[in-house]
């Protein structure tokens, strides 16, 4: 039932994205509106701690507070070019929802965001933001009431509204061409890392690029231009939740098997009967039982390694970044920071870690779990 | 497959009913199946419950959730069908989603279908291209008909492609929507039915999604070989349970517009 929509998108996206007018508008908005390029910062104290060079790619400094805006700006330009008047999106932590509501306000387009009821409770500041931006935030009340359920509702809406509605997907998931489209839009991250590294170290290739993976968009963007540079080790950090075998996890690479979710064949957490498992992670943005098909491929081919990080490890890493560098990361990004502890880092190595988002939205969780008074 | 094809060739105003296996109770499957046959339904679509049924609205979603809670699995369903071998003669089609079929193993799945006299399969999330590349050979050599869906947005070219790959009927989704009972037909829907009819396809069509009462059933039969009723029947099961008398009554009212009470 979605084939006509998908075909339409497939036929148009590359042509539009490669056009001069798109490129110009995209670049202008990324720079003048979102605040790009995002800094690549040498974290001195963290570097001392790990005995090598830790470079933080500051996607948390973008307008709306995460990397999500790179994608929403690109897709809204696409939607506009295609004449769509109504935008729908799914959201986990709310960052993509906010970034979508933001660009809809920018372009004057109607915006509906589906969010799991559980996530609405744990990410209240983002919900408020979306509403103020004029979005209609609709709770997904089926299943685990988190990201996968919000995605289901968005897909159902798209089935029911094929003509006027553009589905603005937040990550490198979903039916083709979305995984490719979103990766291309996020590739600005690694494109910048290249020249920033060259300026700062003389070599555009770091030794490692580390990023957290939920659906996988900030990691796809961070890895993109390094995919064919074998000397750059690519590390994804996925959410182990309470532990890989605890039954409360969201680690799709470690615990999933090949399956089909939301129009993609990828690694999927599922039962023996092929039912999709309810995932769990302290971080709403990583709480997805699947993973972008690019990452399933990178894991299978060995090009990238995926490390599992527990809730507690992420919390500890968040506190460490905060107190060593004065940066409060989003819970999702904290997983990437925590992954550093699992790497055999050597003196002189350059390790780029993408801080995908800021932690303002997570203060309630941090206050509770870190027992801050 | 043959039984189904024959039915589509020789009979008009066909009525097919969808119901979810294992709903409302785990052993409702067989009870409902037998009652529907007794009530004069032409063929059935048995829903394989799934955790994430994208093409379904709240009523069928809910029935799926309950069926899964009751412990329904593909294996259980095949066991239930095996138990009644020879007792039911109307064609049986299975409807569901791709992932559980892949997990079961496509070859094993098709084998079980054949063993248990399943005539056809409807998988809304199996695209035509993937079917042709990976499953067509397996299905056709095992007498299993794959049923494609079209919507008002499906372009003519694609409808023609689906027509040539079809071996029983084409599922015409009545409007851009997920499953769910609706009242009456709109002018856009009628235009769509007429447009598809004018294409003079080789494959018969059944209309589904939104067919909820005698009026919609009768209306749709003017434009296609028959109608498929799903959510409206699930609602009946929700309210009145899987009691045979109730089911026969429901179908009677659907077919004739009158109740014999």
CSV table of N, CA, C and O in Angstrom, one decimal, chain B residues 165-256:
chain,number,residue,atom,x,y,z
B,165,UNK,N,1.1,-11.6,-12.6
B,165,UNK,CA,1.7,-12.5,-11.6
B,165,UNK,C,0.7,-13.1,-10.7
B,165,UNK,O,1.0,-13.9,-9.8
B,166,UNK,N,-0.6,-12.7,-10.9
B,166,UNK,CA,-1.6,-13.3,-9.9
B,166,UNK,C,-2.2,-14.6,-10.4
B,166,UNK,O,-2.3,-14.9,-11.6
B,167,UNK,N,-2.5,-15.5,-9.4
B,167,UNK,CA,-3.0,-16.8,-9.7
B,167,UNK,C,-4.3,-17.1,-9.1
B,167,UNK,O,-4.9,-18.2,-9.3
B,168,UNK,N,-4.9,-16.1,-8.4
B,168,UNK,CA,-6.3,-16.3,-7.9
B,168,UNK,C,-7.1,-15.0,-8.0
B,168,UNK,O,-7.8,-14.8,-8.9
B,169,UNK,N,-6.9,-14.1,-7.0
B,169,UNK,CA,-7.6,-12.9,-7.1
B,169,UNK,C,-6.6,-11.7,-6.7
B,169,UNK,O,-5.6,-12.0,-6.1
B,170,UNK,N,-7.1,-10.5,-7.0
B,170,UNK,CA,-6.3,-9.3,-6.6
B,170,UNK,C,-7.2,-8.7,-5.5
B,170,UNK,O,-8.4,-8.6,-5.6
B,171,UNK,N,-6.5,-8.3,-4.4
B,171,UNK,CA,-7.1,-7.7,-3.3
B,171,UNK,C,-7.2,-6.2,-3.5
B,171,UNK,O,-6.2,-5.5,-3.5
B,172,UNK,N,-8.4,-5.7,-3.7
B,172,UNK,CA,-8.6,-4.3,-4.0
B,172,UNK,C,-8.8,-3.6,-2.6
B,172,UNK,O,-9.9,-3.8,-2.0
B,173,UNK,N,-7.9,-2.9,-2.1
B,173,UNK,CA,-8.1,-2.2,-0.9
B,173,UNK,C,-9.0,-1.0,-1.2
B,173,UNK,O,-8.8,-0.3,-2.2
B,174,UNK,N,-10.1,-0.9,-0.5
B,174,UNK,CA,-11.2,0.0,-0.9
B,174,UNK,C,-10.8,1.4,-0.9
B,174,UNK,O,-11.4,2.2,-1.7
B,175,UNK,N,-9.9,1.8,0.0
B,175,UNK,CA,-9.5,3.2,0.0
B,175,UNK,C,-8.2,3.3,0.7
B,175,UNK,O,-7.7,2.3,1.2
B,176,UNK,N,-7.6,4.5,0.6
B,176,UNK,CA,-6.3,4.7,1.3
B,176,UNK,C,-6.5,4.6,2.8
B,176,UNK,O,-7.0,5.5,3.4
B,177,UNK,N,-6.2,3.5,3.3
B,177,UNK,CA,-6.5,3.3,4.8
B,177,UNK,C,-5.9,2.0,5.3
B,177,UNK,O,-5.4,1.2,4.5
B,178,UNK,N,-5.9,1.9,6.6
B,178,UNK,CA,-5.6,0.6,7.2
B,178,UNK,C,-7.0,-0.1,7.4
B,178,UNK,O,-8.0,0.5,7.1
B,179,UNK,N,-7.0,-1.3,7.9
B,179,UNK,CA,-8.3,-2.0,8.1
B,179,UNK,C,-9.1,-1.3,9.1
B,179,UNK,O,-8.6,-0.6,10.0
B,180,UNK,N,-10.4,-1.4,8.9
B,180,UNK,CA,-11.3,-0.7,9.8
B,180,UNK,C,-12.7,-0.5,9.2
B,180,UNK,O,-12.7,-0.1,8.0
B,181,UNK,N,-13.8,-0.9,9.9
B,181,UNK,CA,-15.1,-0.8,9.3
B,181,UNK,C,-15.5,0.7,9.0
B,181,UNK,O,-15.2,1.6,9.8
B,182,UNK,N,-16.1,0.9,7.9
B,182,UNK,CA,-16.6,2.3,7.6
B,182,UNK,C,-18.0,2.2,7.0
B,182,UNK,O,-18.4,1.1,6.5
B,183,UNK,N,-18.7,3.3,7.0
B,183,UNK,CA,-20.1,3.3,6.4
B,183,UNK,C,-20.0,3.7,4.9
B,183,UNK,O,-19.5,4.7,4.6
B,184,UNK,N,-20.7,2.9,4.1
B,184,UNK,CA,-20.9,3.4,2.7
B,184,UNK,C,-19.7,3.6,1.8
B,184,UNK,O,-18.6,3.6,2.3
B,185,UNK,N,-20.0,3.8,0.5
B,185,UNK,CA,-19.0,4.0,-0.4
B,185,UNK,C,-19.0,5.4,-0.9
B,185,UNK,O,-20.0,6.0,-1.1
B,186,UNK,N,-17.8,6.0,-1.2
B,186,UNK,CA,-17.8,7.4,-1.6
B,186,UNK,C,-17.7,7.4,-3.2
B,186,UNK,O,-17.4,6.4,-3.8
B,187,UNK,N,-17.9,8.6,-3.7
B,187,UNK,CA,-17.8,8.7,-5.2
B,187,UNK,C,-16.4,8.4,-5.7
B,187,UNK,O,-16.2,7.8,-6.7
B,188,UNK,N,-15.4,8.7,-4.9
B,188,UNK,CA,-14.0,8.4,-5.3
B,188,UNK,C,-13.8,6.9,-5.4
B,188,UNK,O,-13.1,6.5,-6.3
B,189,UNK,N,-14.3,6.2,-4.4
B,189,UNK,CA,-14.2,4.8,-4.4
B,189,UNK,C,-14.8,4.2,-5.6
B,189,UNK,O,-14.2,3.3,-6.3
B,190,UNK,N,-16.0,4.7,-5.9
B,190,UNK,CA,-16.7,4.1,-7.1
B,190,UNK,C,-15.9,4.4,-8.4
B,190,UNK,O,-15.8,3.5,-9.2
B,191,UNK,N,-15.4,5.6,-8.5
B,191,UNK,CA,-14.5,5.9,-9.6
B,191,UNK,C,-13.4,5.0,-9.7
B,191,UNK,O,-13.0,4.5,-10.8
B,192,UNK,N,-12.8,4.7,-8.6
B,192,UNK,CA,-11.6,3.8,-8.6
B,192,UNK,C,-12.0,2.4,-9.0
B,192,UNK,O,-11.4,1.7,-9.9
B,193,UNK,N,-13.2,1.9,-8.5
B,193,UNK,CA,-13.6,0.5,-8.9
B,193,UNK,C,-13.9,0.5,-10.4
B,193,UNK,O,-13.5,-0.4,-11.1
B,194,UNK,N,-14.5,1.6,-10.9
B,194,UNK,CA,-14.8,1.6,-12.3
B,194,UNK,C,-13.6,1.7,-13.2
B,194,UNK,O,-13.5,1.0,-14.2
B,195,UNK,N,-12.6,2.4,-12.7
B,195,UNK,CA,-11.3,2.6,-13.4
B,195,UNK,C,-10.7,1.2,-13.6
B,195,UNK,O,-10.2,0.8,-14.6
B,196,UNK,N,-10.6,0.5,-12.4
B,196,UNK,CA,-9.9,-0.8,-12.5
B,196,UNK,C,-10.7,-1.8,-13.4
B,196,UNK,O,-10.1,-2.6,-14.1
B,197,UNK,N,-12.0,-1.8,-13.3
B,197,UNK,CA,-12.9,-2.6,-14.1
B,197,UNK,C,-12.6,-2.4,-15.6
B,197,UNK,O,-12.5,-3.3,-16.4
B,198,UNK,N,-12.5,-1.1,-15.9
B,198,UNK,CA,-12.2,-0.7,-17.3
B,198,UNK,C,-10.9,-1.3,-17.9
B,198,UNK,O,-10.7,-1.4,-19.1
B,199,UNK,N,-10.0,-1.7,-17.0
B,199,UNK,CA,-8.7,-2.2,-17.4
B,199,UNK,C,-8.8,-3.6,-18.0
B,199,UNK,O,-7.9,-4.1,-18.6
B,200,UNK,N,-10.0,-4.2,-17.7
B,200,UNK,CA,-10.2,-5.6,-18.2
B,200,UNK,C,-9.1,-6.5,-17.9
B,200,UNK,O,-8.5,-7.2,-18.7
B,201,UNK,N,-8.8,-6.6,-16.6
B,201,UNK,CA,-7.8,-7.5,-16.1
B,201,UNK,C,-8.2,-8.9,-16.2
B,201,UNK,O,-9.4,-9.3,-16.2
B,202,UNK,N,-7.2,-9.8,-16.3
B,202,UNK,CA,-7.5,-11.2,-16.3
B,202,UNK,C,-7.9,-11.8,-15.0
B,202,UNK,O,-8.6,-12.8,-14.9
B,203,UNK,N,-7.4,-11.1,-13.9
B,203,UNK,CA,-7.6,-11.7,-12.6
B,203,UNK,C,-8.8,-11.1,-11.9
B,203,UNK,O,-9.0,-9.9,-12.0
B,204,UNK,N,-9.7,-11.9,-11.3
B,204,UNK,CA,-10.8,-11.4,-10.6
B,204,UNK,C,-10.4,-10.6,-9.4
B,204,UNK,O,-9.3,-10.7,-8.9
B,205,UNK,N,-11.3,-9.7,-8.9
B,205,UNK,CA,-11.0,-8.8,-7.8
B,205,UNK,C,-11.9,-9.0,-6.7
B,205,UNK,O,-13.1,-9.2,-6.8
B,206,UNK,N,-11.4,-8.9,-5.4
B,206,UNK,CA,-12.2,-8.9,-4.2
B,206,UNK,C,-11.9,-7.6,-3.5
B,206,UNK,O,-10.7,-7.2,-3.5
B,207,UNK,N,-12.9,-7.0,-3.0
B,207,UNK,CA,-12.7,-5.7,-2.3
B,207,UNK,C,-12.7,-5.9,-0.8
B,207,UNK,O,-13.6,-6.5,-0.3
B,208,UNK,N,-11.7,-5.3,-0.2
B,208,UNK,CA,-11.6,-5.4,1.3
B,208,UNK,C,-11.2,-4.1,1.9
B,208,UNK,O,-10.9,-3.1,1.2
B,209,UNK,N,-11.2,-4.0,3.2
B,209,UNK,CA,-11.0,-2.9,4.1
B,209,UNK,C,-12.2,-2.0,4.1
B,209,UNK,O,-12.6,-1.4,3.0
B,210,UNK,N,-12.8,-1.9,5.2
B,210,UNK,CA,-14.0,-0.9,5.3
B,210,UNK,C,-15.3,-1.6,5.0
B,210,UNK,O,-16.3,-0.9,5.0
B,211,UNK,N,-15.4,-2.8,4.6
B,211,UNK,CA,-16.7,-3.5,4.3
B,211,UNK,C,-17.3,-3.9,5.6
B,211,UNK,O,-16.7,-4.8,6.3
B,212,UNK,N,-18.4,-3.3,6.0
B,212,UNK,CA,-18.9,-3.6,7.3
B,212,UNK,C,-20.3,-4.0,7.4
B,212,UNK,O,-20.7,-4.5,8.5
B,213,UNK,N,-21.1,-3.9,6.4
B,213,UNK,CA,-22.5,-4.3,6.5
B,213,UNK,C,-23.1,-4.7,5.1
B,213,UNK,O,-22.4,-4.7,4.1
B,214,UNK,N,-24.3,-5.1,5.1
B,214,UNK,CA,-25.0,-5.6,3.9
B,214,UNK,C,-24.9,-4.6,2.8
B,214,UNK,O,-24.6,-5.0,1.6
B,215,UNK,N,-25.1,-3.3,3.1
B,215,UNK,CA,-25.1,-2.3,2.1
B,215,UNK,C,-23.8,-2.2,1.3
B,215,UNK,O,-23.7,-2.2,0.1
B,216,UNK,N,-22.7,-2.1,2.1
B,216,UNK,CA,-21.4,-2.0,1.5
B,216,UNK,C,-21.0,-3.3,0.7
B,216,UNK,O,-20.5,-3.2,-0.4
B,217,UNK,N,-21.4,-4.4,1.3
B,217,UNK,CA,-21.1,-5.7,0.6
B,217,UNK,C,-21.8,-5.7,-0.7
B,217,UNK,O,-21.2,-6.0,-1.8
B,218,UNK,N,-23.1,-5.4,-0.7
B,218,UNK,CA,-23.9,-5.5,-1.9
B,218,UNK,C,-23.3,-4.5,-3.0
B,218,UNK,O,-23.2,-4.8,-4.1
B,219,UNK,N,-23.1,-3.3,-2.5
B,219,UNK,CA,-22.6,-2.2,-3.4
B,219,UNK,C,-21.3,-2.6,-4.1
B,219,UNK,O,-21.1,-2.5,-5.3
B,220,UNK,N,-20.4,-3.2,-3.3
B,220,UNK,CA,-19.1,-3.5,-3.8
B,220,UNK,C,-19.2,-4.7,-4.8
B,220,UNK,O,-18.4,-4.7,-5.8
B,221,UNK,N,-20.1,-5.5,-4.6
B,221,UNK,CA,-20.3,-6.7,-5.5
B,221,UNK,C,-20.7,-6.3,-6.9
B,221,UNK,O,-20.6,-7.0,-7.9
B,222,UNK,N,-21.2,-5.0,-7.1
B,222,UNK,CA,-21.5,-4.5,-8.4
B,222,UNK,C,-20.3,-4.3,-9.2
B,222,UNK,O,-20.3,-4.3,-10.4
B,223,UNK,N,-19.2,-4.1,-8.5
B,223,UNK,CA,-17.9,-3.7,-9.2
B,223,UNK,C,-16.9,-4.7,-9.2
B,223,UNK,O,-15.8,-4.6,-9.8
B,224,UNK,N,-17.0,-5.7,-8.3
B,224,UNK,CA,-16.0,-6.8,-8.2
B,224,UNK,C,-16.6,-8.1,-8.0
B,224,UNK,O,-17.8,-8.2,-7.9
B,225,UNK,N,-15.8,-9.1,-7.9
B,225,UNK,CA,-16.3,-10.5,-7.7
B,225,UNK,C,-16.8,-10.8,-6.3
B,225,UNK,O,-17.5,-11.8,-6.1
B,226,UNK,N,-16.5,-9.9,-5.4
B,226,UNK,CA,-16.9,-10.1,-4.0
B,226,UNK,C,-16.3,-9.2,-3.1
B,226,UNK,O,-15.5,-8.3,-3.4
B,227,UNK,N,-16.6,-9.4,-1.8
B,227,UNK,CA,-16.1,-8.5,-0.7
B,227,UNK,C,-15.5,-9.3,0.4
B,227,UNK,O,-15.8,-10.5,0.6
B,228,UNK,N,-14.6,-8.7,1.1
B,228,UNK,CA,-13.9,-9.3,2.3
B,228,UNK,C,-14.3,-8.5,3.5
B,228,UNK,O,-14.1,-7.3,3.5
B,229,UNK,N,-14.8,-9.2,4.5
B,229,UNK,CA,-15.2,-8.5,5.7
B,229,UNK,C,-14.2,-8.9,6.8
B,229,UNK,O,-14.0,-10.1,7.0
B,230,UNK,N,-13.6,-7.9,7.5
B,230,UNK,CA,-12.7,-8.3,8.6
B,230,UNK,C,-13.0,-7.6,9.9
B,230,UNK,O,-13.6,-8.3,10.8
B,231,UNK,N,-12.7,-6.3,10.0
B,231,UNK,CA,-12.9,-5.7,11.3
B,231,UNK,C,-14.3,-5.8,11.9
B,231,UNK,O,-14.6,-5.9,13.1
B,232,UNK,N,-15.3,-5.7,10.9
B,232,UNK,CA,-16.7,-5.8,11.4
B,232,UNK,C,-17.0,-7.1,12.1
B,232,UNK,O,-17.7,-7.2,13.1
B,233,UNK,N,-16.4,-8.2,11.5
B,233,UNK,CA,-16.6,-9.5,12.1
B,233,UNK,C,-15.8,-9.6,13.4
B,233,UNK,O,-16.3,-10.2,14.4
B,234,UNK,N,-14.6,-9.1,13.5
B,234,UNK,CA,-13.8,-9.1,14.7
B,234,UNK,C,-14.6,-8.4,15.8
B,234,UNK,O,-14.7,-8.8,17.0
B,235,UNK,N,-15.2,-7.3,15.5
B,235,UNK,CA,-16.0,-6.5,16.4
B,235,UNK,C,-17.1,-7.4,17.0
B,235,UNK,O,-17.4,-7.4,18.2
B,236,UNK,N,-17.8,-8.2,16.1
B,236,UNK,CA,-18.8,-9.1,16.5
B,236,UNK,C,-18.3,-10.1,17.5
B,236,UNK,O,-18.9,-10.4,18.5
B,237,UNK,N,-17.1,-10.7,17.2
B,237,UNK,CA,-16.5,-11.7,18.1
B,237,UNK,C,-16.2,-11.1,19.4
B,237,UNK,O,-16.3,-11.7,20.5
B,238,UNK,N,-15.7,-9.8,19.4
B,238,UNK,CA,-15.4,-9.0,20.6
B,238,UNK,C,-16.6,-9.0,21.5
B,238,UNK,O,-16.6,-9.1,22.7
B,239,UNK,N,-17.8,-8.6,20.9
B,239,UNK,CA,-19.0,-8.4,21.6
B,239,UNK,C,-19.7,-9.6,22.0
B,239,UNK,O,-20.3,-9.8,23.1
B,240,UNK,N,-19.7,-10.6,21.0
B,240,UNK,CA,-20.6,-11.8,21.3
B,240,UNK,C,-19.8,-13.1,21.4
B,240,UNK,O,-20.5,-14.2,21.5
B,241,UNK,N,-18.5,-13.1,21.3
B,241,UNK,CA,-17.7,-14.3,21.4
B,241,UNK,C,-17.8,-15.2,20.2
B,241,UNK,O,-18.4,-14.8,19.2
B,242,UNK,N,-17.2,-16.4,20.3
B,242,UNK,CA,-17.1,-17.3,19.1
B,242,UNK,C,-18.3,-18.3,19.0
B,242,UNK,O,-18.2,-19.3,18.4
B,243,UNK,N,-19.4,-18.0,19.6
B,243,UNK,CA,-20.6,-18.8,19.6
B,243,UNK,C,-21.1,-19.0,18.2
B,243,UNK,O,-21.3,-18.0,17.4
B,244,UNK,N,-21.4,-20.3,17.8
B,244,UNK,CA,-21.7,-20.6,16.4
B,244,UNK,C,-23.0,-19.9,15.9
B,244,UNK,O,-23.1,-19.3,14.9
B,245,UNK,N,-24.0,-19.9,16.8
B,245,UNK,CA,-25.3,-19.3,16.4
B,245,UNK,C,-25.1,-17.8,16.1
B,245,UNK,O,-25.6,-17.3,15.1
B,246,UNK,N,-24.4,-17.2,17.0
B,246,UNK,CA,-24.1,-15.7,16.8
B,246,UNK,C,-23.4,-15.4,15.5
B,246,UNK,O,-23.7,-14.5,14.8
B,247,UNK,N,-22.5,-16.3,15.1
B,247,UNK,CA,-21.7,-16.1,13.9
B,247,UNK,C,-22.6,-16.3,12.7
B,247,UNK,O,-22.6,-15.5,11.7
B,248,UNK,N,-23.4,-17.4,12.7
B,248,UNK,CA,-24.3,-17.6,11.6
B,248,UNK,C,-25.3,-16.5,11.4
B,248,UNK,O,-25.5,-16.0,10.3
B,249,UNK,N,-25.8,-15.9,12.5
B,249,UNK,CA,-26.7,-14.8,12.5
B,249,UNK,C,-26.0,-13.6,11.9
B,249,UNK,O,-26.6,-12.9,11.0
B,250,UNK,N,-24.8,-13.3,12.3
B,250,UNK,CA,-24.0,-12.2,11.8
B,250,UNK,C,-23.8,-12.3,10.3
B,250,UNK,O,-24.1,-11.3,9.5
B,251,UNK,N,-23.5,-13.4,9.8
B,251,UNK,CA,-23.2,-13.6,8.4
B,251,UNK,C,-24.6,-13.5,7.6
B,251,UNK,O,-24.6,-12.9,6.5
B,252,UNK,N,-25.6,-14.1,8.2
B,252,UNK,CA,-27.0,-14.0,7.5
B,252,UNK,C,-27.3,-12.5,7.3
B,252,UNK,O,-27.8,-12.1,6.2
B,253,UNK,N,-27.2,-11.7,8.4
B,253,UNK,CA,-27.5,-10.3,8.3
B,253,UNK,C,-26.6,-9.6,7.2
B,253,UNK,O,-27.1,-8.8,6.5
B,254,UNK,N,-25.4,-10.0,7.2
B,254,UNK,CA,-24.5,-9.4,6.2
B,254,UNK,C,-24.9,-9.7,4.8
B,254,UNK,O,-24.9,-8.9,3.9
B,255,UNK,N,-25.2,-11.0,4.6
B,255,UNK,CA,-25.6,-11.4,3.2
B,255,UNK,C,-26.9,-11.0,2.7
B,255,UNK,O,-27.1,-10.6,1.6
B,256,UNK,N,-27.9,-10.9,3.7
B,256,UNK,CA,-29.2,-10.6,3.2
B,256,UNK,C,-29.8,-9.3,3.7
B,256,UNK,O,-30.8,-8.8,3.2
